[in-house]
Short mmCIF file of C-alpha atoms in Angstrom, two decimals:
data_model
loop_
_atom_site.label_atom_id
_atom_site.label_comp_id
_atom_site.label_asym_id
_atom_site.label_seq_id
_atom_site.Cartn_x
_atom_site.Cartn_y
_atom_site.Cartn_z
CA MET A 1 34.83 -34.08 -114.78
CA ASN A 2 33.28 -30.98 -113.26
CA ASN A 3 33.50 -30.33 -109.49
CA SER A 4 30.30 -31.32 -107.75
CA LEU A 5 30.43 -28.32 -105.36
CA LEU A 6 29.98 -25.76 -108.14
CA SER A 7 26.76 -23.83 -108.42
CA ILE A 8 23.88 -25.53 -110.17
CA SER A 9 23.36 -22.60 -112.53
CA THR A 10 26.70 -23.25 -114.19
CA PRO A 11 26.28 -25.50 -117.24
CA VAL A 12 27.70 -28.89 -116.49
CA LYS A 13 29.87 -30.49 -119.18
CA PHE A 14 30.85 -34.13 -119.01
CA LEU A 15 33.80 -35.60 -120.87
CA LYS A 16 33.17 -38.85 -122.62
CA PRO A 17 34.41 -41.46 -120.19
CA SER A 18 35.57 -44.91 -120.93
CA VAL A 19 32.50 -47.00 -120.27
CA PRO A 20 32.99 -50.46 -118.91
CA TYR A 21 31.44 -53.35 -120.69
CA GLY A 22 27.75 -53.85 -119.94
CA ILE A 23 27.07 -50.32 -118.56
CA SER A 24 25.52 -47.68 -120.74
CA LEU A 25 26.47 -44.02 -120.82
CA ASN A 26 23.02 -42.89 -119.72
CA THR A 27 23.22 -45.07 -116.62
CA THR A 28 26.62 -43.59 -115.71
CA ILE A 29 25.40 -40.04 -116.19
CA ASN A 30 22.29 -40.71 -114.12
CA LYS A 31 24.38 -42.11 -111.28
CA LYS A 32 26.70 -39.12 -111.41
CA GLN A 33 23.74 -36.75 -111.27
CA LYS A 34 22.24 -38.64 -108.31
CA ARG A 35 25.59 -38.56 -106.53
CA GLN A 36 25.85 -34.84 -107.28
CA SER A 37 22.40 -34.16 -105.88
CA LYS A 38 23.13 -36.26 -102.78
CA THR A 39 26.30 -34.23 -102.19
CA LEU A 40 24.32 -30.99 -102.41
CA VAL A 41 21.66 -32.34 -100.05
CA VAL A 42 24.32 -33.43 -97.53
CA LYS A 43 25.95 -30.01 -97.75
CA SER A 44 22.64 -28.23 -97.21
CA LYS A 45 21.90 -30.48 -94.24
CA SER A 46 25.35 -29.81 -92.85
CA ASN A 47 24.90 -26.07 -93.27
CA THR A 48 21.48 -26.27 -91.66
CA ARG A 49 22.88 -28.24 -88.74
CA SER A 50 25.77 -25.79 -88.34
CA THR A 51 23.35 -22.87 -88.46
CA THR A 52 21.16 -24.55 -85.85
CA ILE A 53 24.14 -25.21 -83.58
CA LEU A 54 25.33 -21.63 -84.04
CA THR A 55 21.88 -20.23 -83.27
CA SER A 56 21.44 -22.43 -80.20
CA SER A 57 24.94 -21.63 -79.00
CA VAL A 58 24.38 -17.90 -79.42
CA SER A 59 21.07 -18.21 -77.56
CA VAL A 60 22.86 -20.10 -74.76
CA VAL A 61 25.46 -17.32 -74.60
CA LYS A 62 22.71 -14.69 -74.49
CA ARG A 63 20.94 -16.57 -71.70
CA ARG A 64 24.20 -16.80 -69.79
CA ASN A 65 24.80 -13.09 -70.24
CA ASN A 66 21.27 -12.36 -69.05
CA ASN A 67 21.75 -14.64 -66.05
CA GLY A 68 24.98 -12.84 -65.22
CA ARG A 69 23.22 -9.49 -65.47
CA ASP A 70 20.35 -10.80 -63.32
CA LYS A 71 22.76 -12.08 -60.69
CA GLY A 72 24.52 -8.71 -60.67
CA GLN A 73 21.23 -6.92 -60.05
CA THR A 74 20.39 -9.37 -57.27
CA VAL A 75 23.80 -8.94 -55.64
CA LEU A 76 23.55 -5.14 -55.77
CA LEU A 77 20.02 -5.04 -54.35
CA CYS A 78 20.65 -7.56 -51.56
CA ALA A 79 24.20 -6.47 -50.66
CA LEU A 80 23.12 -2.84 -50.28
CA GLY A 81 20.05 -3.92 -48.32
CA TYR A 82 22.02 -6.05 -45.85
CA TRP A 83 24.69 -3.37 -45.56
CA VAL A 84 22.08 -0.76 -44.65
CA GLN A 85 20.47 -3.28 -42.30
CA GLY A 86 23.80 -3.69 -40.50
CA SER A 87 24.19 0.10 -40.39
CA ARG A 88 21.03 0.39 -38.27
CA CYS A 89 23.35 0.31 -35.26
CA LEU A 90 24.27 3.91 -36.20
CA PRO A 91 20.92 5.47 -35.20
CA TRP A 92 20.30 2.90 -32.47
CA LEU A 93 23.56 3.72 -30.69
CA ALA A 94 22.58 7.39 -30.76
CA LEU A 95 19.08 6.51 -29.54
CA ASN A 96 20.42 4.48 -26.59
CA PHE A 97 22.64 7.37 -25.47
CA HIS A 98 19.74 9.78 -25.94
CA MET A 99 17.42 7.68 -23.76
CA ALA A 100 20.08 7.08 -21.07
CA HIS A 101 21.45 10.64 -20.79
CA CYS A 102 18.76 12.97 -22.13
CA LEU A 103 15.60 11.14 -21.01
CA ASN A 104 17.31 9.67 -17.89
CA LEU A 105 15.67 6.26 -18.18
CA ASN A 106 16.43 3.52 -15.66
CA PRO A 107 18.44 0.50 -16.93
CA SER A 108 15.44 -1.82 -16.76
CA THR A 109 13.17 0.75 -18.48
CA LEU A 110 15.77 1.26 -21.20
CA GLN A 111 15.90 -2.47 -21.82
CA LEU A 112 12.09 -2.65 -21.84
CA VAL A 113 11.94 0.06 -24.51
CA GLN A 114 14.62 -1.70 -26.58
CA TYR A 115 12.83 -5.02 -26.72
CA THR A 116 9.30 -3.62 -26.95
CA ALA A 117 10.43 -1.84 -30.12
CA THR A 118 11.17 -5.23 -31.74
CA LEU A 119 7.57 -6.45 -31.44
CA PRO A 120 6.71 -5.64 -35.11
CA MET A 121 9.36 -8.19 -36.11
CA VAL A 122 7.39 -10.96 -34.41
CA ALA A 123 4.74 -10.63 -37.15
CA LYS A 124 7.24 -11.51 -39.88
CA PRO A 125 5.33 -14.68 -40.96
CA LEU A 126 2.44 -12.47 -42.03
CA TYR A 127 4.76 -10.31 -44.15
CA GLY A 128 6.38 -13.44 -45.56
CA VAL A 129 3.08 -15.02 -46.59
CA LEU A 130 1.94 -11.76 -48.16
CA SER A 131 5.17 -11.45 -50.14
CA ASP A 132 4.77 -15.04 -51.34
CA VAL A 133 1.20 -14.82 -52.61
CA VAL A 134 0.18 -11.13 -52.94
CA TYR A 135 1.67 -9.39 -55.97
CA ILE A 136 2.12 -5.62 -56.18
CA GLY A 137 2.31 -4.48 -59.79
CA GLY A 138 3.06 -8.03 -60.91
CA ALA A 139 6.02 -8.37 -58.48
CA ARG A 140 6.33 -9.96 -55.05
CA ARG A 141 9.78 -9.16 -53.59
CA VAL A 142 11.13 -5.79 -54.75
CA PRO A 143 7.96 -3.76 -53.93
CA TYR A 144 8.01 -5.03 -50.34
CA ILE A 145 11.64 -3.98 -49.99
CA SER A 146 10.69 -0.49 -51.21
CA ILE A 147 7.75 -0.28 -48.79
CA GLY A 148 9.91 -1.32 -45.85
CA VAL A 149 12.66 1.17 -46.70
CA LEU A 150 10.09 3.96 -47.11
CA LEU A 151 8.60 3.31 -43.66
CA GLN A 152 12.06 3.37 -42.08
CA GLY A 153 12.91 6.63 -43.83
CA LEU A 154 9.70 8.26 -42.58
CA ALA A 155 10.39 7.16 -38.99
CA TRP A 156 14.07 8.17 -38.70
CA GLY A 157 13.53 11.30 -40.79
CA SER A 158 10.78 12.46 -38.43
CA LEU A 159 13.00 11.83 -35.38
CA ALA A 160 15.79 13.83 -37.05
CA ILE A 161 13.73 16.80 -38.24
CA PHE A 162 11.26 17.25 -35.38
CA PRO A 163 12.99 17.58 -31.96
CA GLY A 164 9.72 17.13 -30.07
CA ALA A 165 9.29 13.67 -31.55
CA ARG A 166 12.34 12.36 -29.67
CA GLU A 167 11.81 14.26 -26.43
CA ALA A 168 8.55 12.57 -25.39
CA LEU A 169 8.76 8.82 -24.80
CA PRO A 170 5.33 7.93 -26.37
CA SER A 171 6.10 9.67 -29.67
CA LEU A 172 9.62 8.22 -29.62
CA MET A 173 8.23 4.71 -29.20
CA ALA A 174 5.71 5.25 -32.01
CA PHE A 175 8.39 6.20 -34.52
CA VAL A 176 10.72 3.42 -33.36
CA LEU A 177 7.92 0.89 -33.82
CA LEU A 178 7.27 2.28 -37.31
CA SER A 179 10.97 1.95 -38.11
CA ASN A 180 11.11 -1.67 -36.99
CA LEU A 181 7.92 -2.42 -38.92
CA GLY A 182 9.57 -1.20 -42.11
CA ALA A 183 12.82 -3.00 -41.28
CA SER A 184 10.99 -6.30 -40.71
CA ILE A 185 9.11 -6.04 -44.04
CA ALA A 186 12.33 -5.27 -45.93
CA GLU A 187 14.25 -8.05 -44.16
CA VAL A 188 11.58 -10.63 -44.97
CA ALA A 189 11.67 -9.74 -48.66
CA LYS A 190 15.49 -9.77 -48.76
CA ASP A 191 15.74 -13.11 -46.94
CA ALA A 192 13.19 -14.67 -49.28
CA LEU A 193 15.00 -13.23 -52.29
CA VAL A 194 18.32 -14.70 -51.13
CA ALA A 195 16.78 -18.11 -50.39
CA GLU A 196 14.93 -18.22 -53.72
CA HIS A 197 18.01 -17.11 -55.66
CA GLY A 198 20.13 -19.78 -53.97
CA LEU A 199 17.62 -22.53 -54.74
CA ARG A 200 17.16 -21.32 -58.31
CA TYR A 201 20.87 -21.34 -59.16
CA GLN A 202 21.81 -24.14 -56.71
CA VAL A 203 24.15 -21.89 -54.72
CA ASN A 204 24.54 -23.06 -51.13
CA GLY A 205 25.26 -20.80 -48.17
CA LEU A 206 24.27 -17.38 -49.54
CA GLN A 207 23.19 -16.46 -46.02
CA SER A 208 26.88 -16.32 -45.07
CA TYR A 209 27.51 -13.55 -47.60
CA ALA A 210 24.37 -11.72 -46.46
CA LEU A 211 25.63 -11.78 -42.88
CA MET A 212 29.04 -10.58 -44.10
CA ALA A 213 27.45 -7.53 -45.72
CA SER A 214 25.49 -6.88 -42.55
CA ALA A 215 28.66 -7.17 -40.45
CA VAL A 216 30.48 -4.68 -42.69
CA GLY A 217 27.58 -2.26 -42.24
CA GLY A 218 27.73 -2.80 -38.48
CA ILE A 219 31.46 -2.04 -38.43
CA LEU A 220 31.05 1.26 -40.27
CA GLY A 221 27.91 2.21 -38.33
CA ASN A 222 29.42 1.63 -34.89
CA LEU A 223 32.69 3.28 -35.87
CA LEU A 224 31.01 6.44 -37.17
CA GLY A 225 28.39 6.49 -34.42
CA GLY A 226 30.90 6.22 -31.58
CA TYR A 227 33.00 9.15 -32.76
CA CYS A 228 30.21 11.33 -34.11
CA LEU A 229 28.32 11.25 -30.81
CA LEU A 230 31.24 13.08 -29.19
CA LYS A 231 30.71 16.14 -31.42
CA THR A 232 27.20 15.97 -32.88
CA PRO A 233 23.71 15.50 -31.38
CA PRO A 234 21.77 12.30 -32.04
CA GLY A 235 19.52 14.05 -34.57
CA ILE A 236 22.42 14.37 -37.02
CA LEU A 237 22.98 10.61 -36.93
CA PHE A 238 19.27 10.03 -37.52
CA LEU A 239 19.49 12.29 -40.56
CA ALA A 240 22.60 10.52 -41.87
CA PHE A 241 20.87 7.14 -41.67
CA THR A 242 17.85 8.62 -43.46
CA ALA A 243 20.19 9.54 -46.32
CA LEU A 244 21.35 5.90 -46.52
CA LEU A 245 17.74 4.77 -46.62
CA THR A 246 17.09 7.22 -49.47
CA LEU A 247 19.92 5.63 -51.44
CA GLN A 248 18.52 2.15 -50.83
CA LEU A 249 15.03 3.29 -51.82
CA THR A 250 16.39 4.70 -55.09
CA VAL A 251 18.10 1.41 -55.93
CA SER A 252 15.05 -0.71 -55.07
CA LEU A 253 12.69 1.51 -57.09
CA SER A 254 14.99 1.29 -60.11
CA SER A 255 15.15 -2.53 -59.89
CA LYS A 256 12.55 -4.61 -61.65
CA GLU A 257 11.37 -8.08 -60.73
CA GLU A 258 12.81 -9.55 -63.95
CA SER A 259 16.24 -8.13 -63.09
CA VAL A 260 16.43 -10.43 -60.07
CA SER A 261 15.38 -13.55 -62.02
CA LEU A 262 11.94 -13.92 -60.44
CA PRO A 263 8.72 -14.65 -62.29
CA ARG A 264 6.13 -11.90 -62.42
CA ILE A 265 2.97 -13.95 -62.76
CA ARG A 266 1.93 -16.83 -60.57
CA GLU A 267 -0.67 -19.36 -61.58
CA VAL A 268 -3.67 -19.31 -59.25
CA SER A 269 -6.15 -22.16 -59.05
CA PRO A 270 -9.88 -21.35 -59.17
CA GLU A 271 -10.46 -22.52 -55.58
CA THR A 272 -7.83 -20.08 -54.27
CA SER A 273 -8.59 -17.14 -56.55
CA SER A 274 -9.28 -14.71 -53.71
CA VAL A 275 -6.49 -13.10 -51.72
CA LEU A 276 -7.91 -14.46 -48.47
CA GLY A 277 -7.98 -18.00 -49.87
CA ILE A 278 -4.40 -17.72 -51.12
CA VAL A 279 -3.15 -16.42 -47.76
CA LYS A 280 -5.05 -19.13 -45.89
CA LYS A 281 -3.64 -21.87 -48.12
CA GLN A 282 -0.11 -20.49 -47.69
CA PHE A 283 -0.50 -20.44 -43.90
CA LEU A 284 -1.70 -24.04 -43.92
CA ASP A 285 1.27 -25.06 -46.05
CA LEU A 286 3.59 -23.23 -43.66
CA VAL A 287 2.09 -24.94 -40.62
CA GLY A 288 2.41 -28.35 -42.24
CA LEU A 289 6.00 -27.63 -43.22
CA VAL A 290 7.03 -26.43 -39.77
CA HIS A 291 5.72 -29.64 -38.18
CA VAL A 292 8.30 -31.69 -40.08
CA ASP A 293 10.93 -32.99 -37.62
CA GLU A 294 13.85 -31.92 -39.81
CA ILE A 295 12.71 -28.30 -39.43
CA SER A 296 10.92 -28.26 -36.06
CA GLN A 297 13.70 -29.84 -33.97
CA PRO A 298 16.61 -27.51 -34.91
CA LEU A 299 14.25 -24.53 -34.85
CA THR A 300 13.07 -25.49 -31.36
CA TRP A 301 16.65 -25.72 -30.12
CA ILE A 302 17.82 -22.35 -31.47
CA VAL A 303 14.67 -20.58 -30.22
CA ALA A 304 14.95 -22.15 -26.75
CA SER A 305 18.68 -21.42 -26.51
CA ILE A 306 17.95 -17.71 -27.04
CA ALA A 307 14.82 -17.43 -24.90
CA MET A 308 16.29 -19.24 -21.86
CA VAL A 309 18.99 -16.63 -21.28
CA PRO A 310 17.70 -13.48 -19.48
CA LEU A 311 19.55 -10.58 -21.05
CA LEU A 312 20.89 -7.70 -18.98
CA SER A 313 22.13 -5.60 -21.88
CA GLY A 314 20.44 -2.41 -20.66
CA SER A 315 21.88 -2.76 -17.15
CA VAL A 316 25.39 -3.46 -18.45
CA PHE A 317 25.18 -0.52 -20.87
CA CYS A 318 24.10 1.89 -18.13
CA TYR A 319 26.82 0.55 -15.81
CA GLN A 320 29.49 1.17 -18.43
CA THR A 321 28.31 4.71 -19.22
CA GLN A 322 27.12 5.92 -15.79
CA VAL A 323 29.45 4.17 -13.33
CA LEU A 324 32.60 3.62 -15.38
CA ASN A 325 31.99 6.89 -17.31
CA LEU A 326 33.06 5.42 -20.65
CA ASP A 327 32.47 7.78 -23.58
CA PRO A 328 30.52 6.80 -26.73
CA SER A 329 33.69 6.27 -28.77
CA VAL A 330 34.75 3.40 -26.49
CA ILE A 331 31.31 1.76 -26.66
CA GLY A 332 31.18 2.18 -30.42
CA MET A 333 34.71 0.87 -30.89
CA SER A 334 33.92 -2.21 -28.79
CA LYS A 335 30.98 -2.91 -31.12
CA VAL A 336 33.29 -2.45 -34.11
CA ILE A 337 35.72 -5.04 -32.72
CA GLY A 338 32.79 -7.38 -32.13
CA GLN A 339 31.59 -6.99 -35.72
CA LEU A 340 35.13 -7.61 -36.99
CA MET A 341 35.25 -10.83 -34.99
CA LEU A 342 31.86 -11.80 -36.40
CA LEU A 343 33.06 -11.13 -39.94
CA CYS A 344 36.16 -13.28 -39.40
CA LEU A 345 34.04 -16.10 -37.98
CA ILE A 346 31.70 -15.96 -40.98
CA VAL A 347 34.59 -16.14 -43.45
CA VAL A 348 36.19 -19.06 -41.59
CA TYR A 349 32.84 -20.85 -41.40
CA ASP A 350 32.16 -20.37 -45.09
CA ARG A 351 35.60 -21.66 -46.09
CA TYR A 352 36.39 -24.38 -43.56
CA TRP A 353 33.63 -25.06 -41.01
CA LYS A 354 30.67 -25.42 -43.36
CA THR A 355 31.42 -29.09 -44.00
CA LEU A 356 32.03 -29.94 -40.34
CA PRO A 357 29.40 -31.84 -38.31
CA MET A 358 26.87 -29.28 -37.17
CA ARG A 359 26.10 -30.61 -33.69
CA PRO A 360 29.68 -30.56 -32.31
CA LEU A 361 30.19 -27.09 -33.80
CA ILE A 362 27.05 -25.68 -32.12
CA HIS A 363 28.01 -27.46 -28.88
CA ILE A 364 31.38 -25.66 -28.80
CA VAL A 365 29.85 -22.30 -29.75
CA GLN A 366 27.22 -22.55 -27.00
CA LEU A 367 29.89 -23.40 -24.40
CA LEU A 368 31.98 -20.43 -25.47
CA TYR A 369 28.92 -18.19 -25.34
CA ALA A 370 28.09 -19.27 -21.79
CA PHE A 371 31.62 -18.58 -20.57
CA SER A 372 31.95 -15.30 -22.50
CA ILE A 373 29.03 -13.87 -20.50
CA LEU A 374 31.35 -13.98 -17.47
CA PHE A 375 33.43 -11.17 -19.01
CA ASP A 376 30.74 -8.78 -17.78
CA TYR A 377 31.09 -10.32 -14.32
CA VAL A 378 34.84 -9.65 -14.40
CA LEU A 379 34.18 -6.03 -15.43
CA VAL A 380 31.55 -5.36 -12.77
CA LYS A 381 33.67 -6.92 -9.99
CA GLN A 382 36.70 -4.99 -11.32
CA ILE A 383 38.82 -8.16 -11.45
CA ASN A 384 40.48 -6.84 -14.59
CA LEU A 385 42.17 -4.08 -12.57
CA ALA A 386 43.91 -6.71 -10.46
CA PHE A 387 45.61 -7.98 -13.63
CA GLY A 388 46.59 -4.50 -14.75
CA ILE A 389 43.93 -4.21 -17.50
CA SER A 390 42.10 -0.89 -17.57
CA ASN A 391 38.33 -0.72 -17.91
CA LYS A 392 38.62 0.92 -21.33
CA ALA A 393 40.92 -1.79 -22.72
CA PHE A 394 38.80 -4.57 -21.21
CA VAL A 395 35.58 -3.20 -22.70
CA LEU A 396 37.23 -2.79 -26.10
CA CYS A 397 38.54 -6.36 -26.20
CA PHE A 398 35.96 -8.47 -24.34
CA SER A 399 32.68 -6.59 -24.04
CA SER A 400 31.21 -7.74 -27.36
CA VAL A 401 32.43 -11.36 -27.40
CA ALA A 402 29.16 -12.80 -26.08
CA GLU A 403 27.06 -10.76 -28.52
CA THR A 404 29.29 -11.85 -31.42
CA LEU A 405 28.95 -15.55 -30.55
CA ALA A 406 25.18 -15.18 -30.14
CA GLN A 407 24.92 -13.74 -33.66
CA PHE A 408 27.25 -16.32 -35.18
CA LYS A 409 25.30 -19.19 -33.59
CA ILE A 410 22.28 -18.35 -35.75
CA LEU A 411 24.17 -18.65 -39.06
CA PRO A 412 24.35 -22.48 -39.37
CA PHE A 413 20.65 -22.75 -38.57
CA SER A 414 19.78 -20.09 -41.15
CA VAL A 415 21.71 -21.97 -43.84
CA LEU A 416 20.20 -25.30 -42.80
CA LEU A 417 16.58 -24.14 -42.76
CA ALA A 418 16.91 -22.01 -45.90
CA ASN A 419 18.12 -25.06 -47.85
CA MET A 420 14.92 -26.90 -46.86
CA CYS A 421 12.58 -24.23 -48.24
CA PRO A 422 10.30 -25.64 -50.96
CA GLY A 423 9.65 -23.55 -54.04
CA GLY A 424 7.07 -20.81 -53.54
CA CYS A 425 7.39 -20.78 -49.73
CA GLU A 426 10.74 -19.02 -49.35
CA GLY A 427 9.26 -15.87 -47.84
CA SER A 428 6.97 -17.80 -45.48
CA VAL A 429 9.66 -20.13 -44.13
CA THR A 430 12.46 -17.57 -43.77
CA SER A 431 10.12 -15.02 -42.17
CA PHE A 432 8.80 -17.63 -39.74
CA ILE A 433 12.35 -18.51 -38.73
CA ALA A 434 13.28 -14.84 -38.29
CA SER A 435 10.11 -14.07 -36.33
CA THR A 436 10.59 -16.96 -33.93
CA MET A 437 14.13 -15.81 -33.26
CA CYS A 438 12.90 -12.24 -32.71
CA LEU A 439 10.20 -13.53 -30.38
CA SER A 440 12.78 -15.50 -28.41
CA SER A 441 14.92 -12.35 -28.15
CA VAL A 442 11.89 -10.40 -26.86
CA VAL A 443 11.20 -13.14 -24.29
CA SER A 444 14.85 -13.04 -23.25
CA GLY A 445 14.79 -9.26 -22.93
CA PHE A 446 11.57 -9.25 -20.89
CA ALA A 447 12.98 -12.01 -18.67
CA GLY A 448 16.07 -9.87 -18.08
CA PHE A 449 13.82 -6.88 -17.28
CA GLY A 450 11.91 -8.95 -14.72
CA MET A 451 15.10 -10.34 -13.18
CA ALA A 452 16.63 -6.86 -12.91
CA ASN A 453 13.56 -5.62 -11.03
CA MET A 454 13.48 -8.70 -8.79
CA ILE A 455 17.11 -8.44 -7.68
CA GLY A 456 16.93 -4.65 -7.44
CA ILE A 457 19.21 -3.30 -10.19
CA THR A 458 18.66 0.44 -10.59
CA SER A 459 20.64 3.38 -11.95
CA LYS A 460 21.90 4.09 -8.42
CA ASP A 461 22.46 0.54 -7.18
CA TYR A 462 24.34 -2.12 -9.19
CA THR A 463 25.22 -4.31 -6.20
CA ASN A 464 23.27 -7.34 -7.41
CA LEU A 465 24.36 -7.05 -11.05
CA PRO A 466 27.15 -9.69 -10.67
CA GLY A 467 24.61 -12.22 -9.34
CA GLY A 468 22.35 -11.58 -12.32
CA ILE A 469 25.29 -12.14 -14.71
CA LEU A 470 26.05 -15.50 -13.04
CA ILE A 471 22.41 -16.58 -13.46
CA GLN A 472 22.61 -15.54 -17.10
CA SER A 473 25.75 -17.65 -17.67
CA LEU A 474 24.25 -20.73 -16.02
CA ALA A 475 21.06 -20.38 -18.06
CA ALA A 476 23.16 -20.44 -21.25
CA LEU A 477 24.35 -23.96 -20.33
CA VAL A 478 20.82 -25.41 -20.10
CA PRO A 479 20.30 -25.85 -23.89
CA LEU A 480 23.23 -28.30 -23.95
CA TRP A 481 20.96 -30.89 -22.27
CA PHE A 482 18.88 -31.29 -25.45
CA ILE A 483 21.62 -30.68 -28.01
CA HIS A 484 20.46 -33.89 -29.76
CA TYR A 485 17.77 -31.77 -31.45
CA VAL A 486 20.53 -30.26 -33.60
CA PRO A 487 21.28 -32.46 -36.66
CA MET A 488 24.78 -33.79 -37.20
CA SER A 489 25.16 -32.35 -40.71
CA GLU A 490 23.50 -29.93 -43.07
CA PRO A 491 21.77 -31.65 -45.99
CA GLY A 492 22.96 -30.68 -49.42
CA PHE A 493 26.73 -30.44 -48.95
CA GLU A 494 27.34 -34.05 -49.93
CA LYS A 495 25.48 -33.38 -53.18
CA GLU A 496 27.41 -30.25 -53.98
CA GLY A 497 30.05 -32.11 -55.97
CA LYS A 498 27.40 -33.86 -58.04
CA ARG A 499 25.73 -30.59 -58.85
CA ALA A 500 28.90 -29.29 -60.40
CA MET A 501 28.10 -31.03 -63.71
CA SER A 502 24.35 -31.19 -64.24
CA LYS A 503 22.58 -32.86 -67.16
CA LYS A 504 21.99 -29.50 -68.78
CA SER A 505 25.67 -28.60 -68.50
CA ARG A 506 26.75 -31.91 -70.00
CA ARG A 507 24.23 -31.54 -72.83
CA ASN A 508 25.43 -28.01 -73.59
CA ARG A 509 28.99 -29.19 -73.55
CA ARG A 510 28.20 -31.95 -76.10
CA VAL A 511 26.24 -29.66 -78.40
CA GLY A 512 29.04 -27.18 -78.94
CA ARG A 513 30.66 -23.91 -78.02
CA VAL A 514 31.20 -20.65 -79.85
CA ILE A 515 34.63 -19.04 -80.21
CA GLY A 516 34.53 -15.94 -82.38
CA GLN A 517 32.55 -16.92 -85.49
CA GLU A 518 33.50 -20.62 -85.55
CA VAL A 519 31.42 -23.53 -84.30
CA PHE A 520 33.09 -26.58 -82.77
CA ALA A 521 30.68 -29.49 -82.57
CA TYR A 522 31.47 -32.41 -80.31
CA ARG A 523 28.59 -34.50 -81.50
CA ARG A 524 29.70 -37.47 -83.60
CA GLU A 525 27.95 -38.04 -86.90
CA ARG A 526 26.73 -41.46 -87.87
CA GLU A 527 28.46 -42.83 -90.98
CA THR A 528 26.73 -45.08 -93.43
#
C-alpha cells in the first residue's frame, strides 16, 4: 500500500488486497481514497493552524519588542527631564548668593523674591488641561515638554549672557518668572506622562522613581554649585545649566509621541469641537473629580500641612552666610547631604514602606518634621557649641533634615492621587495637585515674610529669629489634629498580586510561545 502522505501528483498504485466476504473492491478503494483525502485535509488544517499560531506569536513578540522600545524612550525622556528638574538647584543656589551678596537684599526681601518667582507654578491646572485636550502637531505631551525647556533656556541663557539682566531686580524677576513658567509647563507634561504610562502598563509607584531622578540631579547640582561658586561668578553656573537645558531640548525634539506609547489623535464629539468647549468640559470634569472625598480629603490635608507652617528659609540662609560666615561649599554640601537622605528615604519607601498603612506613616513623618525644625533653633542659639559641635559640622549634618522630610512627605500623596487619575485626565489631575502644593508653599513663604517683618528680623538684627523658629515648629504640629483626613492605605496595592497574571497574559500563555523556529502549542485538540 502506498503512503498516504506522498504528493498527489505521484501515481498511486494499489496492490490487490484480500477482500473480505460481502465487500467489493470498489468500495474498499473508495474508502481508502476518502481516508487519504481526510488525512490530507487534516494535515492542511494542522499546517494552517501552526502557521496561524506562528504568525500570532511572532506578532506578539513584535508588539512586546515595540513596547520595550516605547518604554525605553519614555524612561529616557522622563528620567532626563526629572534629573534636569532636580539640577535647577544649581542656578538657584548661585542666584540666592547673588541676591544676598551682590544685590544686598534683606532676608525678608530675599524670601519674598524666592516665593514670588514660583507664582507661574500656581497656574499648573491650566497647563494640564491644555496638555490633555489641545494637540500640537498631533501630540499632547512631548511638545509641551519642549516648549517648557525652551522657555527655561531663554531665561537662564539671558541671565548668563547679559550682565545687566541680573544686576537690576525688575529684569532679574522677569527672567526668573519666565524660567519658572517654562519649568511648570515641562513638569506638568512629565507628571502627566508618568501617570498615564503607569496606568497604561499597570505599573504602580512610578512617582518614586521620578523623585529618585530628581534627587540625583539635586545632589549633583548642589555639589557642583557649592564648589564652583568659590571660584566662578554666578553667570558661569547659569550658562552651565543652559547647556543642560539644550541637551534636554534636543532629546525632547527627537522624541515622537508614538515612541512614548501615547495616541496621537483623540476623538472629539460634535458638541465639544471647539478648543474653548473642550477646555471648558475638561475643567468641569476636573472640578467634579476633585470634589470626590477620596481625592479632596488627602489633598486638603497635605495642602494645609504645608500652608500652616510659616517658612523662614530666607532669614536662616542670610544668618548662615552673613553672621556665621559659612562659604557656599558648606551650604551646597549640606543640600547634597539632604538630597542623599531623601534618596535613601525614597528607596526604603519603595521597597518596604509602600505597603504600610499610610496614616501612621504620615503621622510619624509630620512629627519628625516638626521636631527637625528645632535644629535651626539650636544653631541660632549656638547650643551646638556647648556640645563641642562646630557650626560647619552642624549645618552639614542637620541643616537640611527638615527640608528633606518636607519633600518626602509629598511622595505618598503623589502616588495615591496619581493612581486615582481616570484616563484622559492625567495632566489635569496631576497639575492640579502640583499647583495646590505650589500655592501652599507660596502662602507659607508669604506668611514667613510677614512674620519676619512683624517680629523684626533684619540683616542686622536676628535677635527674634529663635522665637520665629519656635512658632514655626508649633505650627507644624497643628495638622496632626485632623490627620483622619489621610486614608489608612493606598488603593491598588492589594490588587497588585492579581494583576501579575491578567487574562491577556493567560490567553497568550495558552496559545503558544516561539523558541527559535519551533512552535509549542499548549492548546489541547479535541479528538473524535
